[in-house]
Coordinates of C-alpha atoms and ligand atoms in Angstrom, one line a residue:
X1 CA -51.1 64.3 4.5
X2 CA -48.5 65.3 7.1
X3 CA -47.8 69.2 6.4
X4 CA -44.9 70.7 7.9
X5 CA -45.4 73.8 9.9
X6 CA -42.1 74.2 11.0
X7 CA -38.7 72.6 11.8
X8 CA -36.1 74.3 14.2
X9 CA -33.3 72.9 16.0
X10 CA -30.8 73.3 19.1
X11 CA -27.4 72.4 19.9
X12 CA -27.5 69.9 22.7
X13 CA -24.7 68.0 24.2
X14 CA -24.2 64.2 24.1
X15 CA -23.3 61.7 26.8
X16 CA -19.6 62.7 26.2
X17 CA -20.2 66.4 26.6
X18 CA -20.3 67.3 23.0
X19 CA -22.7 69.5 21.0
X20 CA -25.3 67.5 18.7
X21 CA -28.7 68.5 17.4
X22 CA -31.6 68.1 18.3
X23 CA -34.4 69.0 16.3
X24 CA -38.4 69.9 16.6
X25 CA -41.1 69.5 13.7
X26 CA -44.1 71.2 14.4
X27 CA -47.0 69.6 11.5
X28 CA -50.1 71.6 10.2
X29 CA -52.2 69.5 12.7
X30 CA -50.4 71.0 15.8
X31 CA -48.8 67.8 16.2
X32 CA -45.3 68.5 17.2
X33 CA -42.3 66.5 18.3
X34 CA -38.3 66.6 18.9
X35 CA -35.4 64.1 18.0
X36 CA -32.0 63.9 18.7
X37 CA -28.9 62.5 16.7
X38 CA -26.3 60.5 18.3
X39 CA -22.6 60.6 17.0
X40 CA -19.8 57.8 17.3
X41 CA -15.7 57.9 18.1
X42 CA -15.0 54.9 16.5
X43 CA -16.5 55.9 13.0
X44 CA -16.3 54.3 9.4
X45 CA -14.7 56.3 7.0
X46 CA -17.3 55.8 4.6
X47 CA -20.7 57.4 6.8
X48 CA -22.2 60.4 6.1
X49 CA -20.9 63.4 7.4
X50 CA -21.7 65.1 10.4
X51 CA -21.2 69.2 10.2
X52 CA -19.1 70.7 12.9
X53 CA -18.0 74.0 13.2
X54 CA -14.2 73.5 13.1
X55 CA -13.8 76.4 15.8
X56 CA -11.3 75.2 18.1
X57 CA -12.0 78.2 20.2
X58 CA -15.7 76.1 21.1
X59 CA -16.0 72.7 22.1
X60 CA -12.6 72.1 20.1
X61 CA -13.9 72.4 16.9
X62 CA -17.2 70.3 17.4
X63 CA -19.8 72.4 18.0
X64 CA -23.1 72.3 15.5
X65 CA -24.6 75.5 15.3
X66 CA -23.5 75.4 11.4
X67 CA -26.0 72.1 11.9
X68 CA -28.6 73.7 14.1
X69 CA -28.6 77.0 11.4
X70 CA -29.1 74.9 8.6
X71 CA -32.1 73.2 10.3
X72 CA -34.0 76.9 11.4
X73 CA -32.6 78.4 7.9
X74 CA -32.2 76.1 4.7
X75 CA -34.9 73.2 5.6
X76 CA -36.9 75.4 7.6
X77 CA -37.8 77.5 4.7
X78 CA -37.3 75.1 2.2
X79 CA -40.1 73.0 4.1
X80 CA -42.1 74.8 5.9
X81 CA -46.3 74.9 4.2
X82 CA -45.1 71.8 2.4
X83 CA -47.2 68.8 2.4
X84 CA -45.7 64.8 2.4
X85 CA -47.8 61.3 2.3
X86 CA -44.8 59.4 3.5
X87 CA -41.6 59.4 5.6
X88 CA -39.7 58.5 2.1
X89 CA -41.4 61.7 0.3
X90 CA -39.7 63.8 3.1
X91 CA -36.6 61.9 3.0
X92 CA -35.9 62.5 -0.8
X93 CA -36.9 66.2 -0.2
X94 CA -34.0 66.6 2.2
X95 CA -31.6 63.9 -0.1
X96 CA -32.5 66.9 -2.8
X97 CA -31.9 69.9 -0.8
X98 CA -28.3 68.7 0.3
X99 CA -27.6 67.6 -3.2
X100 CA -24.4 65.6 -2.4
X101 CA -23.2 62.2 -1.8
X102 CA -22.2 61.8 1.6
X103 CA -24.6 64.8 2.8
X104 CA -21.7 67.5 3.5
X105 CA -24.4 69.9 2.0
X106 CA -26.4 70.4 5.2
X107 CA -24.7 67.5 7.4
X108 CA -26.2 64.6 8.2
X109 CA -27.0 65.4 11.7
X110 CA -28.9 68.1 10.3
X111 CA -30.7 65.8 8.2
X112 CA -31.7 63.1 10.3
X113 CA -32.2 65.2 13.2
X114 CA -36.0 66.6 11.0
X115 CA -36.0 63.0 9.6
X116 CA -36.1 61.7 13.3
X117 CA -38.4 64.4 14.2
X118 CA -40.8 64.5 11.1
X119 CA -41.1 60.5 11.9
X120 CA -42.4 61.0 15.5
X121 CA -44.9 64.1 14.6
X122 CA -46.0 61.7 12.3
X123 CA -47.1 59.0 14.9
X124 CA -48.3 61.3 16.7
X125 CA -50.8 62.7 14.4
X126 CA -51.5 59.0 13.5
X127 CA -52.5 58.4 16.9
X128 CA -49.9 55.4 16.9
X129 CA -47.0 54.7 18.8
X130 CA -43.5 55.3 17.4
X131 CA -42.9 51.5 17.1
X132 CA -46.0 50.9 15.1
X133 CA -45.1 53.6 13.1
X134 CA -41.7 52.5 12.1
X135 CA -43.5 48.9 11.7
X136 CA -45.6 50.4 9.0
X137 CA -43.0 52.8 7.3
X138 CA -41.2 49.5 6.9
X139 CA -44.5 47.5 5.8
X140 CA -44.0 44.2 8.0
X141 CA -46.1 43.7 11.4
X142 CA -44.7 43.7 14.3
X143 CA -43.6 40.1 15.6
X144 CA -40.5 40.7 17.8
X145 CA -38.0 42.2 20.2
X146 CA -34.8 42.1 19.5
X147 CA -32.6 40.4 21.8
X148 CA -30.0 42.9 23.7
X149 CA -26.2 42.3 23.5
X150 CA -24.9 44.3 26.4
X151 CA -21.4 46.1 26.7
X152 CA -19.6 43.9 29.4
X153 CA -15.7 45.4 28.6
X154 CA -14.6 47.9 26.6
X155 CA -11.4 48.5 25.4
X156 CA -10.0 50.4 21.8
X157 CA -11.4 54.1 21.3
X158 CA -13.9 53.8 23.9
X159 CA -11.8 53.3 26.7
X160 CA -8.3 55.1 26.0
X161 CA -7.1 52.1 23.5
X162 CA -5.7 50.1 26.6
X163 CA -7.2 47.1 25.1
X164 CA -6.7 46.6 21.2
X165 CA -10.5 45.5 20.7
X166 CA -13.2 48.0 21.4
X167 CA -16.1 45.7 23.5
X168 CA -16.9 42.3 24.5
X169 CA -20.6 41.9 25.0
X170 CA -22.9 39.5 26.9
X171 CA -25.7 37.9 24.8
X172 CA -28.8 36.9 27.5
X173 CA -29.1 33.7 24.2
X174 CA -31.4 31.7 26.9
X175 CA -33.6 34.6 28.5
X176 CA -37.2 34.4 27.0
X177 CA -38.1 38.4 27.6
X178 CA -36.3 41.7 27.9
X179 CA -37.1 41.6 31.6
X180 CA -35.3 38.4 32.2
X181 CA -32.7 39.6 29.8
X182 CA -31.4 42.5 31.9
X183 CA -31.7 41.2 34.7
X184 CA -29.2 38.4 33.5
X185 CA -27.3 41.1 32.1
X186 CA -27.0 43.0 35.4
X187 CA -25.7 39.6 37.1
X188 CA -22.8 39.2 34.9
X189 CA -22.1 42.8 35.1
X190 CA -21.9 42.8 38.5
X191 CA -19.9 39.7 38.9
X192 CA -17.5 41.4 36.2
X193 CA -17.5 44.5 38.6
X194 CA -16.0 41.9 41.6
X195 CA -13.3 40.7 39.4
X196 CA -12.3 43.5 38.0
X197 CA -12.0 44.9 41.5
X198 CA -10.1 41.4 42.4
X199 CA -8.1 41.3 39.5
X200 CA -7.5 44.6 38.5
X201 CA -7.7 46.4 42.1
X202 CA -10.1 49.0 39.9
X203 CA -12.9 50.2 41.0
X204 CA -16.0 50.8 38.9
X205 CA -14.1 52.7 35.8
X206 CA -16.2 52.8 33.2
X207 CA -16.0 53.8 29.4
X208 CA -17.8 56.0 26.7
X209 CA -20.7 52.9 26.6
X210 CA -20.6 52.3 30.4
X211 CA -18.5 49.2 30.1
X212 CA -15.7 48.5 32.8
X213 CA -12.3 49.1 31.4
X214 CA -9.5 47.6 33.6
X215 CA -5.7 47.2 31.9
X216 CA -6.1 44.1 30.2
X217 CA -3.3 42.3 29.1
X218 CA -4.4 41.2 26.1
X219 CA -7.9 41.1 23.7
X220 CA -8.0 37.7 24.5
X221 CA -7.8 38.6 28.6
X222 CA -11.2 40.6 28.1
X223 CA -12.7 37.6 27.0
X224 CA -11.3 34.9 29.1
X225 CA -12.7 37.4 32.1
X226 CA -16.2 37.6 30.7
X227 CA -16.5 33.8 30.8
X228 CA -15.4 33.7 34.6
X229 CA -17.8 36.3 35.0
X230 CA -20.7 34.8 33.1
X231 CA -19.3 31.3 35.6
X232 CA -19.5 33.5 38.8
X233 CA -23.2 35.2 38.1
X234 CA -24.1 31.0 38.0
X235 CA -25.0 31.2 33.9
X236 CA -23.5 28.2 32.2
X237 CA -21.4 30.3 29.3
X238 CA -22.7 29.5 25.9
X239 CA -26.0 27.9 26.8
X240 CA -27.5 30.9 28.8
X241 CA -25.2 33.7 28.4
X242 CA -23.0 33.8 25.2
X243 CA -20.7 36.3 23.9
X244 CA -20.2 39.1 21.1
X245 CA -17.0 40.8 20.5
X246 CA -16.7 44.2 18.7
X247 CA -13.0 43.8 17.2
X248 CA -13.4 47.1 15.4
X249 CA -10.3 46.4 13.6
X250 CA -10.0 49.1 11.1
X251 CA -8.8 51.1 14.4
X252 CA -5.7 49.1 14.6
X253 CA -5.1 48.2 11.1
X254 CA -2.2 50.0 9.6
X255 CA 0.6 49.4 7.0
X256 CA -1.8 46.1 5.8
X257 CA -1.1 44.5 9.2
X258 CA -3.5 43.9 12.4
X259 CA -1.8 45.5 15.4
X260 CA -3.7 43.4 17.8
X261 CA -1.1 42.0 20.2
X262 CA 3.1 42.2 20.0
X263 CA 3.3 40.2 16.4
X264 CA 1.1 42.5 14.1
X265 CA -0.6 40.1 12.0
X266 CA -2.0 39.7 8.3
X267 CA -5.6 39.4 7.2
X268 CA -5.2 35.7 6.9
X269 CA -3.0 35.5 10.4
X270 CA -6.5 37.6 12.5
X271 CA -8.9 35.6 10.7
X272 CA -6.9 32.2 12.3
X273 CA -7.0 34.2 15.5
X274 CA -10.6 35.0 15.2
X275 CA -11.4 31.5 14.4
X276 CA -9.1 30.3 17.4
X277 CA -11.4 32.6 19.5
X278 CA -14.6 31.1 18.4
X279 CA -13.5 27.8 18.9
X280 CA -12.4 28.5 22.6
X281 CA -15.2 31.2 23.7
X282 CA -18.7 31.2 23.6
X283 CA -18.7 34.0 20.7
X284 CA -21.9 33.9 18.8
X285 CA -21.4 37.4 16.7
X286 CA -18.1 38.9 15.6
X287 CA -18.4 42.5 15.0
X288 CA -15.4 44.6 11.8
X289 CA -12.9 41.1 12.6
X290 CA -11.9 42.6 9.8
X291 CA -11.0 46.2 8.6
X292 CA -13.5 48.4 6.7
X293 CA -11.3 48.2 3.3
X294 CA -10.3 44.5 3.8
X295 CA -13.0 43.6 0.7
X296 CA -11.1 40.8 -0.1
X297 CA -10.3 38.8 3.1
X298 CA -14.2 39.3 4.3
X299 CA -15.4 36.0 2.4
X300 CA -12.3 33.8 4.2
X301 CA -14.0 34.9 7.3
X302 CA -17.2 34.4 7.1
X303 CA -16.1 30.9 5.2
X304 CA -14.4 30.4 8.6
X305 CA -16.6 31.6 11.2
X306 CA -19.7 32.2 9.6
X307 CA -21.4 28.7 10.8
X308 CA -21.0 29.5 14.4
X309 CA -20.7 33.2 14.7
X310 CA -22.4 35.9 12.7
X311 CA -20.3 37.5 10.9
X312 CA -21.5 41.8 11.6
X313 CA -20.2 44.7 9.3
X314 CA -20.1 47.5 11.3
X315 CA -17.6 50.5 10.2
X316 CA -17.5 47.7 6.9
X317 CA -21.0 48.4 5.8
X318 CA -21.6 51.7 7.3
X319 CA -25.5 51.1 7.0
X320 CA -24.8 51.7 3.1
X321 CA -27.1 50.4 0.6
X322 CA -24.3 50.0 -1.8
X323 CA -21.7 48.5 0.3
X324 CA -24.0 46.1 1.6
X325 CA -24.8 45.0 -1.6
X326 CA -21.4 45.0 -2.8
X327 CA -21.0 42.9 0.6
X328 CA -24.2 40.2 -0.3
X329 CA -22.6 39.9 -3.7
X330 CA -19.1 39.2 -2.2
X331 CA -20.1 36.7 0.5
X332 CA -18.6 38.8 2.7
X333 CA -20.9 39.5 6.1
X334 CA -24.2 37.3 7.8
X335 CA -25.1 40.3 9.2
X336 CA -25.8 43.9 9.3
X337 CA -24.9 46.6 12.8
X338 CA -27.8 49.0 11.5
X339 CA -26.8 53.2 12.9
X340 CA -29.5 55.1 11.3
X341 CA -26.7 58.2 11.0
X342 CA -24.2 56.3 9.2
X343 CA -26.3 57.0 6.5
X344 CA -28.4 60.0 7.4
X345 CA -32.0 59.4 6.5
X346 CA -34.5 57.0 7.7
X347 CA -35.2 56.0 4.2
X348 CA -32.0 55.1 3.4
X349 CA -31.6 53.0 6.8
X350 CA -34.5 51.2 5.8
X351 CA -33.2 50.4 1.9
X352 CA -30.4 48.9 4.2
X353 CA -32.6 47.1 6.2
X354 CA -34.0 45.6 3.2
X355 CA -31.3 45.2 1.5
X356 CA -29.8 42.5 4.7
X357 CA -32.8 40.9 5.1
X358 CA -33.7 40.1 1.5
X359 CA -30.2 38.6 1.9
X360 CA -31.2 36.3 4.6
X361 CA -28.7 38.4 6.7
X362 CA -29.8 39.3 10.4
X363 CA -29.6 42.7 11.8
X364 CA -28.6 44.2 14.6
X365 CA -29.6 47.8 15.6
X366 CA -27.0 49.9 17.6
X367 CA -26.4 53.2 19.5
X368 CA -23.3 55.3 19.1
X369 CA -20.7 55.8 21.9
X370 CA -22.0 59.7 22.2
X371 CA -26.2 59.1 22.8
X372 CA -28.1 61.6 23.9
X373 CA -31.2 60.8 26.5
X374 CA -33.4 60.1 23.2
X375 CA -35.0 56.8 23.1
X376 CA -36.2 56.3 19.3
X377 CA -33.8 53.5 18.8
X378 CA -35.5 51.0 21.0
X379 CA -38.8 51.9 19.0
X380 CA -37.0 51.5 15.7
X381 CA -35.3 48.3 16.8
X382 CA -38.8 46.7 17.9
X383 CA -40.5 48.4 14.6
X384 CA -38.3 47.2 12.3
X385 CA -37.6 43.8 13.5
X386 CA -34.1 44.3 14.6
X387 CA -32.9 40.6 15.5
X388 CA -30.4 41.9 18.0
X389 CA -30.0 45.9 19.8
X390 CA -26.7 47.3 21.1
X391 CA -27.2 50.2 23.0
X392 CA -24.1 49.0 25.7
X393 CA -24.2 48.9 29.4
X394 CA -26.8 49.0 31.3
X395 CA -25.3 52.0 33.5
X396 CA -25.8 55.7 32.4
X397 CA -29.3 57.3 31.6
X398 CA -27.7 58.0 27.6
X399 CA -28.2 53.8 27.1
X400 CA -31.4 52.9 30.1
X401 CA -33.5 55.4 28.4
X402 CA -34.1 53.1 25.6
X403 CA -33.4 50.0 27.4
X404 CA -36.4 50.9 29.6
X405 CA -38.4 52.0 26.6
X406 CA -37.7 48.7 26.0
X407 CA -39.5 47.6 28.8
X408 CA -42.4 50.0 28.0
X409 CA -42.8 48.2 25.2
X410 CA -42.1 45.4 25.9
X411 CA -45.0 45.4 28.9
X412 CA -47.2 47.3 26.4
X413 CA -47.1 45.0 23.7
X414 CA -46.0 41.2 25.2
X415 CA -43.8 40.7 21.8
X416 CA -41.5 37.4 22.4
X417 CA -37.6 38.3 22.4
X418 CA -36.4 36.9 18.9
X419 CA -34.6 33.6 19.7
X420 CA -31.7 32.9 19.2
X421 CA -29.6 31.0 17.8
X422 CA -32.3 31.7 15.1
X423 CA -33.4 28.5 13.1
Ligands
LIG1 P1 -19.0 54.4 17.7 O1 -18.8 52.9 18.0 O2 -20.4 54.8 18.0 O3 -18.0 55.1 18.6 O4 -18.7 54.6 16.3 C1 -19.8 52.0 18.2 C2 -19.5 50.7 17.5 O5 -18.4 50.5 16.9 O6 -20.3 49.8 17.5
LIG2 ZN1 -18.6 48.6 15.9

């Protein structure tokens, strides 16, 4: 049994200067560890809600010590001398205490911040590593690393909106470890950094996930430069080094039309423009091509793309167990972007997890644009069999903690990166 001693928390700040929470669980056993919750800017409006203290005199409204209280007060002595057999058992205890939907009870970054925390204390007083720990919450073995798609260009609400689409990612699809994976991923970075300088006359100007952000001239610009890039680090685009695109088109979806270049267009209009990309780019994933409440354009594009790109619901799916089954139903997605606190419990991220895979969907596990130096992710990813991770660049300590946790694990264990394209 894993018996909680007690939980307490602390406002911490993220990679963009803004408070989060980080929490600590202290078990019966002595065993005691910390976790801290990340939080996005380009969010979905249907994820669970993250408490902020509206002050505008602090941190403009964000702070969480409302959070932070509710972890020392309301969970602490709601939890504290009780005893759990499973993560899920906790989970539902703090589902319970919240008591409402989307968690605007105690907020999820209250929530997952002792769901985090209770998780590692438990592999710790397992005597197991966090990885094997997630591996046996979920109940498969481990078999895998996922493969990394790494934030070459970023544009939309990471990078001041001077590109419509949010990232354009590199996918390492011929590297056979993690190792050789970043270190592909550091070539074409670099070799983005010279044309950008060329091109653009920028320096190094990087955005919220460490991506270079010059003034492109168009979505399709960012992606036309990521091939010469890939070209200039000597990868041959599409057979060693593909593509994935974040469109994150809710953020420029208004009045029912895509504002993604002078024409706005309809759904039917950016699905031709999306397919028109995948035919001319070596775009293997396509990330919200669509906007979150576009329900009933989603099946023409994964009709149209879905044989050479997945199709990933980000800000669509919102890690939901119920809109990703509304989604498998539709025919609307071929994959899931997995953010543990779009939903706010690990339980629940599994029950998503499940819910893709059962579906023959793949999964990709990401970071937010505000991550703290925490590197659970990169043990979840690994524990639950996350086909790809998105964590972004590899610049700034917030992402290469857990890309090197990666390669802790990576050395630790010798797990083959998951191939890709999968059969
Ligand atoms: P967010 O965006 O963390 O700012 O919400 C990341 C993404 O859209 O993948
Ligand atoms: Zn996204």
């Amino acid at each position: 049994m894993l018996t909680i001693e007690k939980l307490n928390a602390l406002e911490i700040l993220d990679s963009r200067g803004r408070p989060t929470v980080q929490a600590t669980c202290r078990l019966a056993s002595g065993c005691v560890a910390s976790a801290s919750v990340p939080s996005g800017a380009s969010t979905g409006t249907a994820e669970a809600l993250e408490l902020r203290d509206g002050d505008p005199k602090r941190y403009r409204g964000l702070g969480c010590r409302r959070a932070v209280a509710n972890v020392n007060e309301t969970l602490h002595c709601a939890l504290s001398g009780r005893a759990f057999a499973t993560q899920a058992e906790l989970d539902r205890a703090l589902l319970e205490l919240d008591g409402t939907p989307n968690k605007s009870g105690l907020g999820a970054n209250a929530i997952l911040s002792v769901s985090l925390a209770f998780a590692r204390a438990s592999a710790r007083q397992r005597g197991v590593p966090l990885y094997q720990h997630f591996a046996d919450i979920a109940g498969a073995p481990l078999a895998t690393l996922p493969r990394p798609t790494i934030n070459l260009f970023s544009g939309g609400k990471h990078a001041g909106a001077q590109a419509p689409i949010q990232d354009v990612l590199v996918v390492p699809a011929a590297a056979r470890t993690m190792d050789e994976a970043l270190a592909v991923a550091f070539a074409v970075y670099a070799s983005a950094a010279d044309l950008v300088l060329q091109k653009y006359g920028m320096r190094l100007l990087r955005a919220d996930e460490g991506g270079l952000a010059p003034p492109f001239s168009s979505a399709e610009a960012m992606l036309a430069d990521a091939v010469e890039a890939i070209g200039a680090a000597g990868f041959k685009p599409g057979e060693e080094v593909a593509l994935a695109v974040d469109v994150a088109s809710s953020h420029f979806f208004h009045d029912d039309r895509y504002h993604l270049g002078p024409v706005p267009l309809g759904s039917l209009g950016m699905i031709e423009e999306l397919a028109r990309w995948c035919a001319e780019y070596p775009i293997v994933s396509v990330e919200d091509g669509l906007a979150e409440e576009d329900w009933l354009h989603w099946p023409e594009l994964r009709q149209r793309i879905g044989e050479r790109a997945l199709v990933l619901g980000d800000d669509f799916l919102c890690t939901n167990p119920a809109r990703i089954r509304r989604a498998i139903d539709a025919n609307a997605a071929t994959a899931l972007l997995l953010k543990v606190n779009q939903i706010g419990t690990l339980t629940e991220a599994l029950e998503a997890n499940h819910a893709a895979r059962f579906a023959g969907w793949r999964v990709t596990i990401s970071a937010r644009s505000g991550e703290t130096e925490d590197n659970w992710l990169a043990d979840l990813a690994v524990g639950w069999g996350g086909d790809q991770i998105k964590i972004g660049s590899i610049t700034q300590s917030e992402r290469l903690s857990k890309y090197n946790r990666l390669l802790e694990i990576e050395a630790e264990t010798r797990l083959p990166v998951v191939s890709w394209p999968q059969a």
